[in-house]
Amino acid sequence: MDEGRTFRVAAAQFAVGRDRKANLAACTRMIDTAAERGAILVVLPEFCNHLSWYDDRQEALDAACRPGDDFLGPVAERAARHGIYVKIHVTLADGRGGSRRITATSLLYGPDGALLGSADKQVLMGSENDHLDPATEAGPVLETALGPVGLYSCMEGVVNEVCRGLALRGAQLLLNSLNSFALDEASLHIPVRAAENRVWVIAANKVGPLLPADRIGAISAGMGVPPEALDGAGESQIVAPDGTVVARAPRYGEAVVTADIRPSMAADKQREDGTDVFAIRRPELYGPITAAPAPAPAFAGERAEEVRAAIIRPDGAGGEAVQHAAALTREAAGQGASLIVLPELFWHPGGIRPTPDPQSASRSAAQDEPDAEAVRRTLQEALSGTTALLACTLPTPSGHAGVLLGADGPVLEQRQLHDSARNRAWARAGRVETLQTHDTPWGRLALVVGDDSILPETFRLAALRGVDTIAVCHTGVEPWERGLGLPERAAENRMNLVVAGHGAGAFHALPVEFGLWRSRRAPFDGTISIPSTSEAGPGLSLAVIRPREAGKRLVSRGTDLVDSRPWRLAAALVAPHGPTTPAGS
């Protein structure tokens, strides 16, 4: 690949039905359109050959494609005719070795029409589990003229492991085919995978009905979703490595969107502050993510339906900020807050602690820093006579630590798990082997410290330990962390997040209405997995979180957001650090 070269890429959205010939015609028409607009690569939606709904396995088998058949053959020919890459997704029954497996498969054809590689879907959604078979191996990272490419589809992007694994193995472009009516795909689940992995994402969704016309009434009634909400949600998009959507199709109607991209941008994994978001990972901690699902440690009580939480963003710096935080803590506890969260190193502007230097003018600022023990005592005194818990971070002799305080003292201390360029001068990550938790009368709580908040693995570990609420004390360096990253951590793990940062904060509470195939107390809003977010202003902000809702993880029938993660195929998440090399087909 020519470093720094730009390429025009495309995402196509269109409707698919039960008519195989019509579906093929739509595919070739969109390939032609993308080529006419100068694209060297086009991504098509999921299940291009047939609707994803089948009456039985035989119907699914009959509708499935075979390598080089009358559906895939013309697609390969079109790629060769235009000299472009085509990513398509179909159901596939290749019959090798007498196999009767039917997979949901992404295929990438090269400019000569040759099949470069394929990836079977690892995480099936709802009714797909009835008649399709999940992947038995992780999909490849493929070398192309644009750079290393990874393939995934739809539900695989609603959890983080598939995209994470591809990026860790060197993929710089991730190609996503969708078959989704969920509005939160375009607003959250697609762009966050680009930002958290610092890669390009090209995503193509469908429009039009996703279910058979003669069944849609019964299906929509059973799901509690109006029929018109079961059309493809469109908004196919191309997303840059910082999470910026550089091209987006409309919500309705056929469309091909294009953008000129520089794939080599995805080789840079450094955040604005110099933190390399891949180099700071600690694979030795992530073993539980790749282990078989197991029950979380039992919670002795009953999780509360609702709990009041508070975020405090005090004024000033130094001792002034500490005193203001203490006053607001008393006010929050007096208003019934059970959990109070402060930003990372809240008395330091921007969460950056000055370091003593005898030759530097910053020495006086470091010497004037409030003593960490004095800060702890002041905050603890503000909790006197209450049952509230307060989360903050403090510099300690052993590094940067989060502390959960009660009226009688600390109940949990959490060392920062991952290093950070901002704090490297005085703090290194703790050598602990797990995320700590604390059981309260109302739920199970964990504390995420500083830049641990930018890694999806941190929150997945908490979910596997049965955590329903996380206090996040951070700073927030880049916009995606606040706008995409933290909302997604709440969504994909089914946890409440109370996030206090310098300059911003937010409550990401679990909604009562979640997923599909459930009884509803409110009209369907078009989303399947997204938190109810309320922003926190300066000073004191209060909101309700819902610990009990964390027990609801079935996003659709047979698909659990946590236990259905592709743990068997997630070896890349625990592989030792080293150069990433595309695996080929």
XYZ file of N, CA, C and O in Angstrom, residues 358-483:
504
model
N 12.809 20.913 40.785
C 13.548 22.001 41.440
C 13.923 23.125 40.487
O 14.107 24.253 40.917
N 14.045 22.833 39.193
C 14.459 23.849 38.231
C 13.280 24.516 37.537
O 13.480 25.341 36.662
N 12.061 24.131 37.945
C 10.888 24.600 37.204
C 10.003 25.474 38.065
O 9.909 25.307 39.279
N 9.362 26.423 37.407
C 8.419 27.282 38.114
C 7.211 26.505 38.576
O 6.449 26.963 39.419
N 6.986 25.297 38.002
C 5.835 24.493 38.405
C 6.031 23.881 39.778
O 5.119 23.291 40.337
N 7.260 24.038 40.348
C 7.520 23.417 41.638
C 6.556 23.932 42.703
O 6.026 23.175 43.516
N 6.292 25.238 42.680
C 5.421 25.800 43.708
C 4.017 25.245 43.598
O 3.364 24.974 44.605
N 3.563 25.043 42.349
C 2.214 24.485 42.177
C 2.147 23.080 42.735
O 1.170 22.692 43.387
N 3.186 22.282 42.488
C 3.193 20.925 43.011
C 3.279 20.922 44.529
O 2.639 20.118 45.206
N 4.090 21.839 45.091
C 4.221 21.876 46.549
C 2.933 22.343 47.224
O 2.637 21.972 48.353
N 2.157 23.195 46.518
C 0.911 23.705 47.089
C -0.247 22.733 46.931
O -1.358 23.011 47.365
N -0.006 21.601 46.282
C -1.068 20.624 46.081
C -1.600 20.139 47.423
O -0.824 19.798 48.324
N -2.942 20.075 47.581
C -3.497 19.532 48.825
C -3.020 18.103 49.043
O -2.940 17.311 48.096
N -2.709 17.781 50.244
C -2.293 16.431 50.591
C -3.441 15.459 50.329
O -4.592 15.710 50.696
N -3.127 14.314 49.673
C -4.169 13.368 49.302
C -4.940 12.876 50.514
O -6.170 12.710 50.462
N -4.251 12.636 51.618
C -4.935 12.176 52.822
C -5.862 13.240 53.367
O -6.962 12.944 53.852
N -5.434 14.501 53.272
C -6.303 15.591 53.723
C -7.546 15.700 52.842
O -8.655 15.960 53.333
N -7.378 15.505 51.535
C -8.534 15.516 50.628
C -9.505 14.415 51.016
O -10.727 14.628 51.117
N -8.979 13.236 51.264
C -9.838 12.104 51.640
C -10.595 12.394 52.928
O -11.811 12.152 53.005
N -9.908 12.928 53.910
C -10.576 13.204 55.193
C -11.674 14.248 55.031
O -12.756 14.125 55.607
N -11.395 15.286 54.234
C -12.393 16.343 54.028
C -13.654 15.784 53.381
O -14.785 16.109 53.797
N -13.478 14.953 52.385
C -14.634 14.374 51.708
C -15.357 13.378 52.604
O -16.595 13.313 52.614
N -14.595 12.610 53.345
C -15.217 11.642 54.260
C -16.045 12.350 55.325
O -17.159 11.910 55.654
N -15.537 13.460 55.854
C -16.301 14.231 56.847
C -17.596 14.758 56.258
O -18.618 14.846 56.949
N -17.569 15.112 54.974
C -18.790 15.610 54.329
C -19.853 14.534 54.222
O -21.047 14.838 54.091
N -19.440 13.257 54.299
C -20.390 12.144 54.240
C -20.918 11.746 55.613
O -21.765 10.849 55.714
N -20.412 12.365 56.649
C -20.765 11.983 58.018
C -22.279 11.977 58.224
O -22.987 12.903 57.813
N -22.762 10.895 58.835
C -24.192 10.790 59.131
C -25.040 10.372 57.948
O -26.270 10.378 58.041
N -24.414 9.989 56.813
C -25.167 9.576 55.621
C -24.761 8.158 55.227
O -23.761 7.621 55.704
N -25.538 7.565 54.349
C -25.193 6.246 53.797
C -24.660 6.367 52.374
O -24.453 5.360 51.699
N -24.434 7.598 51.927
C -23.951 7.813 50.560
C -22.522 7.315 50.408
O -21.739 7.282 51.360
N -22.179 6.948 49.171
C -20.821 6.592 48.801
C -20.304 7.612 47.798
O -21.049 8.083 46.935
N -19.013 7.959 47.921
C -18.416 8.957 47.043
C -17.209 8.350 46.340
O -16.341 7.739 46.971
N -17.153 8.528 45.020
C -16.044 8.025 44.211
C -15.192 9.189 43.740
O -15.698 10.186 43.210
N -13.873 9.068 43.951
C -12.931 10.065 43.478
C -11.609 9.353 43.196
O -11.474 8.153 43.444
N -10.630 10.069 42.663
C -9.303 9.485 42.494
C -8.295 10.334 43.244
O -8.455 11.549 43.387
N -7.225 9.670 43.717
C -6.193 10.318 44.522
C -4.818 9.819 44.077
O -4.673 8.657 43.701
N -3.798 10.699 44.163
C -2.430 10.206 43.992
C -1.998 9.489 45.267
O -2.239 9.966 46.368
N -1.421 8.318 45.112
C -0.959 7.554 46.268
C 0.514 7.203 46.057
O 1.035 7.326 44.945
N 1.211 6.773 47.099
C 2.620 6.389 46.923
C 2.819 5.309 45.867
O 3.888 5.222 45.257
N 1.797 4.492 45.648
C 1.929 3.393 44.681
C 1.349 3.728 43.315
O 1.363 2.892 42.411
N 0.811 4.943 43.131
C 0.278 5.298 41.822
C -1.047 6.026 41.919
O -1.402 6.613 42.942
N -1.794 5.981 40.802
C -3.084 6.663 40.699
C -4.181 5.683 41.095
O -4.281 4.597 40.534
N -4.993 6.067 42.066
C -6.000 5.141 42.586
C -7.356 5.805 42.688
O -7.472 6.996 43.009
N -8.383 5.027 42.398
C -9.748 5.439 42.682
C -10.124 4.961 44.070
O -9.724 3.875 44.494
N -10.884 5.777 44.774
C -11.298 5.441 46.130
C -12.801 5.616 46.238
O -13.352 6.634 45.793
N -13.455 4.628 46.822
C -14.877 4.713 47.113
C -15.004 4.915 48.614
O -14.629 4.050 49.406
N -15.499 6.089 48.983
C -15.559 6.485 50.386
C -16.971 6.384 50.933
O -17.939 6.726 50.244
N -17.076 5.936 52.190
C -18.293 6.027 52.959
C -18.041 6.877 54.182
O -16.914 7.361 54.414
N -19.040 7.059 54.998
C -18.890 7.893 56.187
C -17.842 7.352 57.148
O -17.223 8.112 57.898
N -17.607 6.044 57.113
C -16.639 5.439 58.023
C -15.280 5.190 57.374
O -14.403 4.580 57.990
N -15.092 5.640 56.155
C -13.804 5.469 55.512
C -13.913 4.779 54.167
O -15.013 4.503 53.669
N -12.775 4.446 53.573
C -12.787 3.801 52.249
C -13.396 2.401 52.316
O -13.112 1.632 53.232
N -14.198 2.068 51.318
C -14.754 0.714 51.213
C -14.180 -0.023 50.002
O -14.352 -1.233 49.872
N -13.495 0.714 49.119
C -12.878 0.092 47.945
C -11.775 1.011 47.455
O -11.922 2.241 47.423
N -10.654 0.412 47.076
C -9.579 1.150 46.400
C -9.261 0.429 45.104
O -9.048 -0.784 45.088
N -9.249 1.188 44.020
C -9.011 0.629 42.688
C -7.825 1.324 42.046
O -7.908 2.496 41.678
N -6.691 0.617 41.929
C -5.565 1.176 41.193
C -5.919 1.276 39.715
O -6.633 0.432 39.170
N -5.391 2.314 39.048
C -5.576 2.428 37.602
C -4.918 1.229 36.941
O -3.774 0.884 37.234
N -5.650 0.569 36.022
C -5.191 -0.679 35.426
C -4.254 -0.470 34.241
O -3.446 -1.346 33.920
N -4.392 0.680 33.556
C -3.639 0.916 32.328
C -2.855 2.222 32.437
O -3.313 3.181 33.065
N -1.704 2.261 31.809
C -0.888 3.465 31.845
C -1.512 4.583 31.022
O -2.337 4.348 30.136
N -1.064 5.806 31.297
C -1.563 6.986 30.608
C -0.414 7.956 30.414
O 0.371 8.188 31.338
N -0.301 8.529 29.219
C 0.764 9.491 28.959
C 0.637 10.713 29.855
O 1.645 11.296 30.269
N -0.579 11.092 30.188
C -0.774 12.296 31.009
C -0.199 12.136 32.410
O 0.252 13.101 33.025
N -0.240 10.925 32.944
C 0.185 10.698 34.331
C 1.493 9.923 34.440
O 1.883 9.518 35.531
N 2.178 9.744 33.305
C 3.327 8.848 33.297
C 4.453 9.331 34.209
O 5.239 8.536 34.727
N 4.548 10.635 34.429
C 5.644 11.168 35.236
C 5.551 10.750 36.699
O 6.555 10.737 37.406
N 4.353 10.399 37.160
C 4.225 10.102 38.590
C 3.435 8.831 38.893
O 3.406 8.377 40.046
N 2.819 8.236 37.898
C 1.983 7.064 38.173
C 2.141 6.030 37.084
O 2.133 6.355 35.892
N 2.283 4.791 37.494
C 2.271 3.666 36.579
C 1.106 2.763 36.944
O 0.628 2.749 38.082
N 0.638 2.007 35.948
C -0.520 1.140 36.184
C -0.220 0.128 37.276
O 0.902 -0.373 37.396
N -1.225 -0.167 38.065
C -1.072 -1.168 39.106
C -0.946 -2.562 38.532
O -1.466 -2.856 37.458
N -0.254 -3.419 39.244
C -0.080 -4.794 38.776
C -1.172 -5.699 39.321
O -0.935 -6.862 39.612
N -2.373 -5.161 39.492
C -3.484 -5.974 39.978
C -4.020 -6.832 38.842
O -3.819 -6.533 37.666
N -4.700 -7.890 39.182
C -5.158 -8.847 38.172
C -6.653 -8.804 37.934
O -7.175 -9.646 37.225
N -7.347 -7.884 38.525
C -8.791 -7.849 38.320
C -9.327 -6.468 38.643
O -8.655 -5.654 39.289
N -10.518 -6.210 38.170
C -11.250 -5.010 38.549
C -11.977 -5.305 39.857
O -12.628 -6.337 39.990
N -11.843 -4.404 40.831
C -12.476 -4.607 42.133
C -13.953 -4.246 42.071
O -14.368 -3.391 41.263
N -14.770 -4.860 42.916
C -16.190 -4.522 43.009
C -16.590 -4.357 44.465
O -15.909 -4.838 45.375
N -17.701 -3.675 44.672
C -18.236 -3.479 46.021
C -19.746 -3.640 45.979
O -20.429 -3.000 45.162
N -20.278 -4.487 46.847
C -21.724 -4.679 46.928
C -22.327 -3.703 47.920
O -21.922 -3.645 49.091
N -23.272 -2.926 47.442
C -24.020 -1.982 48.262
C -25.403 -2.573 48.538
O -25.767 -3.596 47.951
N -26.202 -1.950 49.371
C -27.566 -2.448 49.565
C -28.424 -2.375 48.305
O -29.443 -3.064 48.210
N -28.003 -1.557 47.354
C -28.851 -1.355 46.170
C -28.290 -1.959 44.885
O -28.971 -2.004 43.862
N -27.014 -2.422 44.886
C -26.452 -3.000 43.674
C -24.952 -3.218 43.789
O -24.352 -2.929 44.835
N -24.372 -3.737 42.738
C -22.926 -4.004 42.714
C -22.222 -2.912 41.910
O -22.572 -2.638 40.761
N -21.188 -2.344 42.531
C -20.545 -1.138 42.031
C -19.080 -1.408 41.707
O -18.404 -2.173 42.399
N -18.588 -0.795 40.638
C -17.162 -0.781 40.327
C -16.748 0.653 40.050
O -17.583 1.516 39.764
N -15.444 0.887 40.125
C -14.884 2.225 39.951
C -13.860 2.173 38.828
O -12.918 1.373 38.872
N -14.050 2.997 37.793
C -13.123 3.068 36.675
C -12.316 4.358 36.793
O -12.886 5.449 36.926
N -10.992 4.209 36.739
C -10.072 5.306 37.058
C -9.429 5.857 35.787
O -8.789 5.120 35.025
N -9.582 7.153 35.561
C -8.851 7.842 34.504
C -8.989 7.195 33.150
O -10.086 6.905 32.666
N -7.843 6.935 32.513
C -7.846 6.437 31.137
C -8.192 4.969 31.009
O -8.244 4.440 29.887
N -8.460 4.269 32.110
C -9.076 2.940 31.996
C -10.402 3.050 31.257
O -10.902 2.067 30.701
N -10.973 4.258 31.237
C -12.296 4.454 30.635
C -12.286 4.406 29.119
O -13.359 4.342 28.498
N -11.108 4.424 28.467
C -11.095 4.409 26.999
C -10.985 2.993 26.442
O -11.034 2.811 25.219
N -10.849 2.000 27.324
C -10.690 0.616 26.862
C -11.971 -0.182 27.085
O -12.443 -0.316 28.217
N -12.549 -0.743 26.027
C -13.775 -1.522 26.199
C -13.577 -2.741 27.091
O -14.513 -3.187 27.751
N -12.347 -3.270 27.152
C -12.089 -4.450 27.968
C -12.337 -4.178 29.453
O -12.778 -5.067 30.191
N -12.059 -2.955 29.910
C -12.265 -2.614 31.320
C -13.706 -2.875 31.733
O -13.989 -3.499 32.763
N -14.625 -2.412 30.927
C -16.043 -2.499 31.262
C -16.580 -3.911 31.066
O -17.480 -4.343 31.785
N -16.025 -4.628 30.080
C -16.467 -6.007 29.888
C -16.089 -6.856 31.098
O -16.861 -7.712 31.539
N -14.902 -6.615 31.667
C -14.517 -7.337 32.875
C -15.505 -7.062 34.004
O -15.862 -7.970 34.773
N -15.950 -5.821 34.121
C -16.925 -5.476 35.163
C -18.248 -6.186 34.926
O -18.869 -6.710 35.864
N -18.704 -6.222 33.681
C -19.965 -6.910 33.372
C -19.894 -8.379 33.741
O -20.861 -8.953 34.254
N -18.753 -9.006 33.483
C -18.607 -10.430 33.789
C -18.588 -10.690 35.289
O -18.825 -11.823 35.720
N -18.342 -9.670 36.088
C -18.380 -9.807 37.544
C -19.730 -9.385 38.115
O -19.877 -9.254 39.330
N -20.713 -9.167 37.243
C -22.063 -8.870 37.701
C -22.277 -7.449 38.149
O -23.242 -7.159 38.877
N -21.434 -6.526 37.707
C -21.577 -5.118 38.080
C -22.782 -4.514 37.362
O -22.988 -4.743 36.170
N -23.566 -3.738 38.086
C -24.705 -3.057 37.463
C -24.498 -1.558 37.343
O -25.205 -0.892 36.593
N -23.509 -1.008 38.084
C -23.266 0.430 38.070
C -21.764 0.691 38.158
O -21.070 0.070 38.967
N -21.286 1.608 37.322
C -19.875 1.993 37.364
C -19.771 3.497 37.578
O -20.420 4.286 36.880
N -18.945 3.863 38.556
C -18.562 5.254 38.745
C -17.298 5.498 37.935
O -16.295 4.809 38.133
N -17.348 6.443 37.011
C -16.215 6.743 36.140
C -15.658 8.108 36.519
O -16.329 9.131 36.347
N -14.434 8.124 37.044
C -13.730 9.364 37.368
C -12.651 9.553 36.303
O -11.618 8.881 36.347
N -12.892 10.429 35.359
C -11.946 10.556 34.243
C -11.782 12.018 33.872
O -12.295 12.927 34.531
N -11.020 12.237 32.799
C -10.827 13.593 32.293
C -11.519 13.748 30.954
O -12.282 14.666 30.737
N -11.272 12.840 30.041
C -11.848 12.955 28.701
C -10.979 13.835 27.838
O -10.957 15.059 27.996
N -10.222 13.220 26.928
C -9.275 13.965 26.103
C -9.828 14.234 24.711
O -9.638 15.307 24.150
N -10.539 13.261 24.138
C -11.055 13.396 22.781
C -12.577 13.312 22.783
O -13.163 12.611 23.611
N -13.238 14.000 21.841
C -14.713 14.050 21.860
C -15.394 12.683 21.819
O -16.454 12.499 22.423
N -14.821 11.703 21.086
C -15.486 10.405 20.955
C -15.644 9.707 22.296
O -16.591 8.920 22.483
N -14.736 9.956 23.237
C -14.796 9.266 24.519
C -16.118 9.561 25.223
O -16.759 8.662 25.777
N -16.517 10.813 25.196
C -17.750 11.228 25.854
C -18.986 10.929 24.993
O -20.001 10.456 25.490
N -18.877 11.209 23.669
C -20.050 11.106 22.812
C -20.367 9.703 22.332
O -21.529 9.397 22.051
